[in-house]
Tab-separated table of C-alpha atoms in Angstrom:
chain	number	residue	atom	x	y	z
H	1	UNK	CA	135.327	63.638	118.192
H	2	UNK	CA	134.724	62.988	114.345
H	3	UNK	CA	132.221	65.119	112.452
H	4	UNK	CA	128.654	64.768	113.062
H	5	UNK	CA	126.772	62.870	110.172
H	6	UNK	CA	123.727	64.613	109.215
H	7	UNK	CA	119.912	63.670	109.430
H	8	UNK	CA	117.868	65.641	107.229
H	9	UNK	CA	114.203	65.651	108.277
H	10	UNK	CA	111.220	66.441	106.332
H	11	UNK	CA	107.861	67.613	108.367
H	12	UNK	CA	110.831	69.392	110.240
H	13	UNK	CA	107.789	72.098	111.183
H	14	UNK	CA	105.324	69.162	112.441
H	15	UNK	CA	104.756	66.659	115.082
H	16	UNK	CA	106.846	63.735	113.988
H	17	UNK	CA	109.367	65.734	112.273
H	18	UNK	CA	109.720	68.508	114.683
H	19	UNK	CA	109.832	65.476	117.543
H	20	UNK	CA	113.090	64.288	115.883
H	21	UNK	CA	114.721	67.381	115.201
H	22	UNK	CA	114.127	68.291	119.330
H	23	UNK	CA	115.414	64.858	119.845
H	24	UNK	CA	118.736	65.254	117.709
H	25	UNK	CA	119.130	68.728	119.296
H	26	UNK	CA	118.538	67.437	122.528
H	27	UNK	CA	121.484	65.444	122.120
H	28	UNK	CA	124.141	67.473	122.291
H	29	UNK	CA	127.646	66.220	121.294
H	30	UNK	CA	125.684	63.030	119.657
H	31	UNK	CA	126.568	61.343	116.398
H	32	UNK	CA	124.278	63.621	114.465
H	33	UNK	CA	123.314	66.647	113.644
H	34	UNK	CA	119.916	67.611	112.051
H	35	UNK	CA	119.379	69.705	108.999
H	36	UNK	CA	115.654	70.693	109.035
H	37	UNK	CA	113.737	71.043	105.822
H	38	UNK	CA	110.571	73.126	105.366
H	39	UNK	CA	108.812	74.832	102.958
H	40	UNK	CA	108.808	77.955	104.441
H	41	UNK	CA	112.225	78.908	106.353
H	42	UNK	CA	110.951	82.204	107.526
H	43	UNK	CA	107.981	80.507	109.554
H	44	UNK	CA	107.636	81.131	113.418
H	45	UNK	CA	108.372	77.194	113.814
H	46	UNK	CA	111.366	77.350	111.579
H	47	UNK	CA	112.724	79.966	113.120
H	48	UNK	CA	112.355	78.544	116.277
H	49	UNK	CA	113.796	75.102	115.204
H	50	UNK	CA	116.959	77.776	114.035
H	51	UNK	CA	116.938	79.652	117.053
H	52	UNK	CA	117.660	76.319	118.425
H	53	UNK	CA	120.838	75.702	116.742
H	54	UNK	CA	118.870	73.512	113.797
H	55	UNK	CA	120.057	73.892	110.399
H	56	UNK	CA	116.986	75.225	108.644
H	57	UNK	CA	116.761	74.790	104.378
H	58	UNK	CA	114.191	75.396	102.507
H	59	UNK	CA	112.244	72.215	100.060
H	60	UNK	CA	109.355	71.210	99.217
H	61	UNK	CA	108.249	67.909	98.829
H	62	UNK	CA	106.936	68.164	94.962
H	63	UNK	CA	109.594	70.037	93.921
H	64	UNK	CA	112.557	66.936	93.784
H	65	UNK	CA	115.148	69.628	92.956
H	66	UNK	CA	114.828	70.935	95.993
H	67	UNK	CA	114.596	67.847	97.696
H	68	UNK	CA	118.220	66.515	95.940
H	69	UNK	CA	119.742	70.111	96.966
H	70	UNK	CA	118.399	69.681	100.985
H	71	UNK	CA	119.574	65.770	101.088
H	72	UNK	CA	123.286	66.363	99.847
H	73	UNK	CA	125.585	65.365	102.320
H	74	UNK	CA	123.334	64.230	104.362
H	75	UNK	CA	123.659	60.299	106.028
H	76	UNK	CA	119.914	59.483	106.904
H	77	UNK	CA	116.663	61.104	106.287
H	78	UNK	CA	113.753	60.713	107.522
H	79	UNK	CA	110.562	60.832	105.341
H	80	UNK	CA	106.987	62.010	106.567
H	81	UNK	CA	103.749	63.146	104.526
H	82	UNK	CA	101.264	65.015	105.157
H	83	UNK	CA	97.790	63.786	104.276
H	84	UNK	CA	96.250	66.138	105.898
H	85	UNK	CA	97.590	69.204	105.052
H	86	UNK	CA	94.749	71.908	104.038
H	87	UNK	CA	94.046	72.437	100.705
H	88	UNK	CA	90.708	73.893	98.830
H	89	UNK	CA	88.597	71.577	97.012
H	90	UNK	CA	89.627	72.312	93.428
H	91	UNK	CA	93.109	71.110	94.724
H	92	UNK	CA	91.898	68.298	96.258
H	93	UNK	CA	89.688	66.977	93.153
H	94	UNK	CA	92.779	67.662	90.689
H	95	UNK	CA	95.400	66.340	93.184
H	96	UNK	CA	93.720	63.567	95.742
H	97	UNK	CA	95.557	63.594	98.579
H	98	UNK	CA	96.500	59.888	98.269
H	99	UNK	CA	97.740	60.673	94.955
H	100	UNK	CA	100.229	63.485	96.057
H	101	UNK	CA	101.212	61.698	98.666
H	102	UNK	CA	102.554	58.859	96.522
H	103	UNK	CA	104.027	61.333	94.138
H	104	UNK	CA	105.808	63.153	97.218
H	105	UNK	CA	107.116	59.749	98.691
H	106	UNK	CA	108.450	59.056	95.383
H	107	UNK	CA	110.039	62.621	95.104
H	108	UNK	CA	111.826	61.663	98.311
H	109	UNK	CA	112.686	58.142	97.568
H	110	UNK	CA	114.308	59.320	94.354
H	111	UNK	CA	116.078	62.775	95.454
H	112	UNK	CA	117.477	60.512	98.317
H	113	UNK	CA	119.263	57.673	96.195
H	114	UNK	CA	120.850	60.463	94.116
H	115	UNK	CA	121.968	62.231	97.322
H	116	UNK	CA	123.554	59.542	97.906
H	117	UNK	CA	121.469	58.882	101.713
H	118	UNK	CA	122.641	56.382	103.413
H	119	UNK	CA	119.797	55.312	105.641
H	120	UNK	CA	115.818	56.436	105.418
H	121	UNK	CA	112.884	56.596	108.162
H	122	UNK	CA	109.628	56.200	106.113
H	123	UNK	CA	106.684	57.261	108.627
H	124	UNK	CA	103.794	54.982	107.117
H	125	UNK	CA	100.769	53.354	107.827
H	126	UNK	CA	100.118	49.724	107.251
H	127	UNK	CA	97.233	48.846	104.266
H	128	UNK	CA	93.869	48.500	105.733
H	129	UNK	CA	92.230	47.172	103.058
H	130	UNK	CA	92.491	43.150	104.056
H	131	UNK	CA	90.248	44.077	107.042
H	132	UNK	CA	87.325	44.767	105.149
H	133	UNK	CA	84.996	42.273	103.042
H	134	UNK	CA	83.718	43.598	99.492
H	135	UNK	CA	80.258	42.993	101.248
H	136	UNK	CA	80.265	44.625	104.635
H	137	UNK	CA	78.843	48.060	103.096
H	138	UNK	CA	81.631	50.134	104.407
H	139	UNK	CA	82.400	53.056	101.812
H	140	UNK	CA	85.196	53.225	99.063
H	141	UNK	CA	87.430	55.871	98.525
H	142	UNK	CA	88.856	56.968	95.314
H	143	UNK	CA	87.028	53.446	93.752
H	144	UNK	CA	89.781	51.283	96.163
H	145	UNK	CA	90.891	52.638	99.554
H	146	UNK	CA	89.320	52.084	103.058
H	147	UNK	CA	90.977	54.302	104.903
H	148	UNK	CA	92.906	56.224	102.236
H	149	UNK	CA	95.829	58.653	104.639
H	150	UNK	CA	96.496	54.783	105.496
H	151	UNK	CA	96.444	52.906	102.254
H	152	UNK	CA	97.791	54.985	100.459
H	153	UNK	CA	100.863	55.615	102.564
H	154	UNK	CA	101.114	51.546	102.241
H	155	UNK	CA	101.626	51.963	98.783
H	156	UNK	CA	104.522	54.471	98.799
H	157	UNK	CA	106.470	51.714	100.172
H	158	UNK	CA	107.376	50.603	97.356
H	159	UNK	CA	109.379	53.957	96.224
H	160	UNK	CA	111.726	53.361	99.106
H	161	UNK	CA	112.098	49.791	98.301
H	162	UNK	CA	112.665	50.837	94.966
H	163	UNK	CA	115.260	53.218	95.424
H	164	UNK	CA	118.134	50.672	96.719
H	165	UNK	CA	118.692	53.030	99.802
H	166	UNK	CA	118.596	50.783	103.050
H	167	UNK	CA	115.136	52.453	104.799
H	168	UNK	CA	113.151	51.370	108.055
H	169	UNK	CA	109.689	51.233	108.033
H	170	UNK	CA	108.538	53.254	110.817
H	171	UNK	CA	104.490	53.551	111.704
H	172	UNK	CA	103.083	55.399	114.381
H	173	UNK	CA	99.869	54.304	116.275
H	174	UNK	CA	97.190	56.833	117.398
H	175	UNK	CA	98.521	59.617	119.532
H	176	UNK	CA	98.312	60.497	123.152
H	177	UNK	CA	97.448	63.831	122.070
H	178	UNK	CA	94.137	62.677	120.625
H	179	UNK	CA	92.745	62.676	124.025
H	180	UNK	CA	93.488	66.798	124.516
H	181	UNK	CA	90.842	67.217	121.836
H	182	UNK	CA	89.109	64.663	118.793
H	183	UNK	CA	88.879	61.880	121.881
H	184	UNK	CA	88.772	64.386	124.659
H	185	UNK	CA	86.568	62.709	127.845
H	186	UNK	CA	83.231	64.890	127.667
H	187	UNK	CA	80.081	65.760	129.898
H	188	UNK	CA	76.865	64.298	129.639
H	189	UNK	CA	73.619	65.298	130.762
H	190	UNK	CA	74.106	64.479	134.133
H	191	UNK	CA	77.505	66.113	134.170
H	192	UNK	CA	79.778	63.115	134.528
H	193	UNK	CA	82.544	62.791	132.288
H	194	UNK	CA	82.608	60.453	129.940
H	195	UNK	CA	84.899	58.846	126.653
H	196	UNK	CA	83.305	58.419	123.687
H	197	UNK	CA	85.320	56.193	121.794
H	198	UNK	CA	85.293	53.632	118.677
H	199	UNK	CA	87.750	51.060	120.290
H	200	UNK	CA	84.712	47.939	120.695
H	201	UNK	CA	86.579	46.238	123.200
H	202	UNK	CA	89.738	46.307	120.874
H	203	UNK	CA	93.413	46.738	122.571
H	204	UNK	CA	94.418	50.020	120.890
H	205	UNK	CA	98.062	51.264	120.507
H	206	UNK	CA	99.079	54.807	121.394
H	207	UNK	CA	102.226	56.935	121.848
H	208	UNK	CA	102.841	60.454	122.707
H	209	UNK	CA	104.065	62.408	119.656
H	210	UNK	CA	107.651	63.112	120.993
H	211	UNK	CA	108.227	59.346	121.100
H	212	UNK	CA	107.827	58.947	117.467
H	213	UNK	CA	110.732	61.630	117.047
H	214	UNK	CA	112.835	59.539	119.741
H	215	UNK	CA	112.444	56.257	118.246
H	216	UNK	CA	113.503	57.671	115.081
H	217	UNK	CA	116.545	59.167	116.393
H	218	UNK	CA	116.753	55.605	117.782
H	219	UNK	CA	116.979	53.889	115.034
H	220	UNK	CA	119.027	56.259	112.837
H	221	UNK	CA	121.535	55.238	115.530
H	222	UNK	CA	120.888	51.518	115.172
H	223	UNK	CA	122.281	52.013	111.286
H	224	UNK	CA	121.538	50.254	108.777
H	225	UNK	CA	121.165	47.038	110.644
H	226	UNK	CA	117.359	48.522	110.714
H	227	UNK	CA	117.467	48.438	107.461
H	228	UNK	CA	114.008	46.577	106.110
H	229	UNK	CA	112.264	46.286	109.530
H	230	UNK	CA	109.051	47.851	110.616
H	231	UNK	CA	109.138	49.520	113.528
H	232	UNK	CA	105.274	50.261	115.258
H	233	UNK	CA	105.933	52.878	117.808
H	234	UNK	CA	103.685	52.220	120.999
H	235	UNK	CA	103.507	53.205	124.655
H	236	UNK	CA	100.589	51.542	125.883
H	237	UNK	CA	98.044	48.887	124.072
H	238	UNK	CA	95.147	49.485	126.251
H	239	UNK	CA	91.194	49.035	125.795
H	240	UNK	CA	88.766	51.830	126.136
H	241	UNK	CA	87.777	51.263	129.279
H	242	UNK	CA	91.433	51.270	130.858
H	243	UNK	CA	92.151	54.725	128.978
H	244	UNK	CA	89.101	55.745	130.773
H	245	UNK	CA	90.840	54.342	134.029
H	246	UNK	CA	93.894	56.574	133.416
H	247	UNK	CA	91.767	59.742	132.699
H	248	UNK	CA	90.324	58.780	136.089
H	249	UNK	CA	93.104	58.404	138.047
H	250	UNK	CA	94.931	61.586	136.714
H	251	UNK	CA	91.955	63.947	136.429
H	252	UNK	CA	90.996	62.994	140.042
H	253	UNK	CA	87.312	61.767	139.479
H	254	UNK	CA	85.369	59.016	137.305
H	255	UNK	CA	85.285	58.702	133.438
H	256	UNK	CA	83.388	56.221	131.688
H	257	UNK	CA	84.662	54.898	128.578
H	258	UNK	CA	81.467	55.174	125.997
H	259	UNK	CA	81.815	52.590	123.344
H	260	UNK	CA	80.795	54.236	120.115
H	261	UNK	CA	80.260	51.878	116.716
H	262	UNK	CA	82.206	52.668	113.816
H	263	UNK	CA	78.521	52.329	111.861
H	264	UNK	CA	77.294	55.814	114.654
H	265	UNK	CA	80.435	57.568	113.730
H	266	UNK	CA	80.066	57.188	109.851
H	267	UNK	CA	76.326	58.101	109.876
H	268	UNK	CA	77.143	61.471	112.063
H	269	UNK	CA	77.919	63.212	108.958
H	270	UNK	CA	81.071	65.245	109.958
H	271	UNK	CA	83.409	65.953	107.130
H	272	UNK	CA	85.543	62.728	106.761
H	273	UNK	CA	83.080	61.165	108.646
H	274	UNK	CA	82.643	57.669	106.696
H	275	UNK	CA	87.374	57.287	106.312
H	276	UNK	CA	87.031	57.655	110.287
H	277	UNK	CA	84.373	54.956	111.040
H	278	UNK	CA	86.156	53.169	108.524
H	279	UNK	CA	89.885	53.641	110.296
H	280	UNK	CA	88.401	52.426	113.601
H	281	UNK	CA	86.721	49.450	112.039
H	282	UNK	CA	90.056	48.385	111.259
H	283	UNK	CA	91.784	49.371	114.225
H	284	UNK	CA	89.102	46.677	116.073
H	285	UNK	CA	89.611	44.109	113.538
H	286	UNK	CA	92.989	44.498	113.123
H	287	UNK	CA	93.881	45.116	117.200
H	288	UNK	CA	95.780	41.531	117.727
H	289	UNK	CA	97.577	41.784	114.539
H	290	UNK	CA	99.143	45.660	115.365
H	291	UNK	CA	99.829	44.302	119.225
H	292	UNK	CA	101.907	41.470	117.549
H	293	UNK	CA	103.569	43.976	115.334
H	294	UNK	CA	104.657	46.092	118.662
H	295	UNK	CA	108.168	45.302	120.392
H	296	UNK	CA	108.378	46.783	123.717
H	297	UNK	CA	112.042	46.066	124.303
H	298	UNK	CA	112.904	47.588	121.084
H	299	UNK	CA	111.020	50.398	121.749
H	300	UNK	CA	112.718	50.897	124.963
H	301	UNK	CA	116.064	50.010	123.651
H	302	UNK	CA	115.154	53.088	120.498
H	303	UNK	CA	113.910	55.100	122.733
H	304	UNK	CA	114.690	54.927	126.707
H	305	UNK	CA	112.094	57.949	127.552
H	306	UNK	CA	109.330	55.923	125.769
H	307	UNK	CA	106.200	57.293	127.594
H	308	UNK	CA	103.381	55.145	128.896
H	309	UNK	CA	99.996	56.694	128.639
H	310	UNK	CA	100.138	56.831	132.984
H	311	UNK	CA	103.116	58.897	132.453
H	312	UNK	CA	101.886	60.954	129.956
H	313	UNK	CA	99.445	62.173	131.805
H	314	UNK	CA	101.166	62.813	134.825
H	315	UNK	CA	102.448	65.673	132.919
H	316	UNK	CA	99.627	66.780	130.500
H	317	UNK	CA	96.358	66.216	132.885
H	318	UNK	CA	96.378	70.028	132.774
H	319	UNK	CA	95.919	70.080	128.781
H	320	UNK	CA	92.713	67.215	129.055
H	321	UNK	CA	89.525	69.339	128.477
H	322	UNK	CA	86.583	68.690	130.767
């Protein structure tokens, strides 16, 4: 067999990231072979990922030196951001995080081209802002974003585009995951459960976290015949009521989905409170534009294990609080 051709992942530590690297691992005696970057080697997840046979370096996405060292030799990478990393306040008021996220994607973009990568994954969002009218009284971000970890993503785009280096487009939808905690089904006063949710009557896209990994690994296999196509990574496009169905069905008694407006959520006063009214404002407006975007037999060809919500469940009922 010829030599494996490496995929260096960034996020190699966190749920997208760490999905691919399991799914390149997991394929033993594949094409590739993963070389996982982090910013701290010595961590308990980097260890692990080593301890599984992953080739573990050390970067850092604002440090491009690093990055060029980590991508050398290296076929594909793939390219995720994290938004929501934690960082104090004085950070985040010198440093927004939309703003170091364009400056990291740009690190990236760069440090691959002179690498000399061959093929990137981009995990972004689509812009949001369209959805909205100047009028509606939703809040602004930063003077221009709606729903800044997704705007602003949008706008790194154009660093990959930039950089010559062939690169897919791939977005992931909201996570099965969700429902183990932020949209968890919950008691009310009479003790039924039921889900609370901002979905209107919208069709809303969801995946398990592993599948973005596999789809990834999917399309790093595809080659560069990918190259310029966005790829929305989806399971199951259900409404609220029918994720309530599932919970039903796999929890063994009723939920009740709870429709919730976007206009509740922003007034409730949480921290981040007004970007995630705003972020399911657009997931209702925008719902029949994101199905189109979806391609189940692309997904399926990407990734054959591609999960369907029902499935999902089968195997993490156990993990859904109630």
């Amino acid at each position: 067999m010829s030599e494996q051709q490496i995929i260096a992942v960034v996020g190699a530590t966190g749920a997208q990231g760490g999905g691919l690297v399991r799914a390149i691992l997991d394929d033993r005696g594949g094409r590739f072979a993963v070389r996982a970057l982090t910013r701290d080697p010595g961590s308990a997840r980097a260890r692990e990922l080593a301890a599984l046979g992953a080739e573990v370096v050390g970067a850092d996405l604002d440090d491009a030196g690093s990055l060029r060292r980590a991508f050398d030799g290296a076929h594909g990478a793939f390219v995720v951001t994290n938004f929501w990393e934690p960082r104090t306040p004085e950070e985040q008021r010198a440093r927004p995080a939309t703003t170091k996220e364009r400056e990291q994607a740009g690190n990236a973009a760069r440090a691959g081209r002179e690498a000399g990568v061959r093929h990137f994954v981009w995990s972004t969002l689509s812009d949001t802002r369209g959805y909205f009218r100047p009028d509606d009284g939703t809040p602004s971000f930063e003077g221009t974003y709606k729903v800044p970890h997704a705007d602003g993503k949008a706008e790194a785009d154009r660093f990959f585009l930039e950089s010559g280096v062939p690169t897919t487009f791939l977005q992931a939808n909201v996570y099965y995951e969700a429902f183990q905690d932020m949209f968890a089904p919950r008691r009310d006063e009479t003790g039924a459960l039921v889900l609370p949710l901002g979905f209107g009557e919208a069709r809303v896209a969801a995946q398990a976290a592993e599948d973005v990994g596999r789809t990834a690994l999917g399309i790093f296999h595809q080659g560069n015949g990918m190259a310029g196509r966005r790829v929305s990574v989806a399971g199951d496009v259900l409404t609220g009521a029918q994720y309530a169905a599932a919970l039903s069905l796999a929890l063994g008694e009723p939920v009740t989905y709870q429709a919730v407006s976007p206009d509740m959520i922003r007034a409730a006063g949480f921290p981040g409170a007004g970007e995630v009214g705003n972020m399911l404002q657009y997931l209702i407006a925008a719902a029949p534009d994101i199905a189109e975007l979806i391609d189940f037999e692309l997904l399926r060809e990407l990734d054959p294990r591609l999960q369907t919500f029902d499935a999902w469940l089968a195997t993490h009922r156990d993990t859904i609080p109630r």
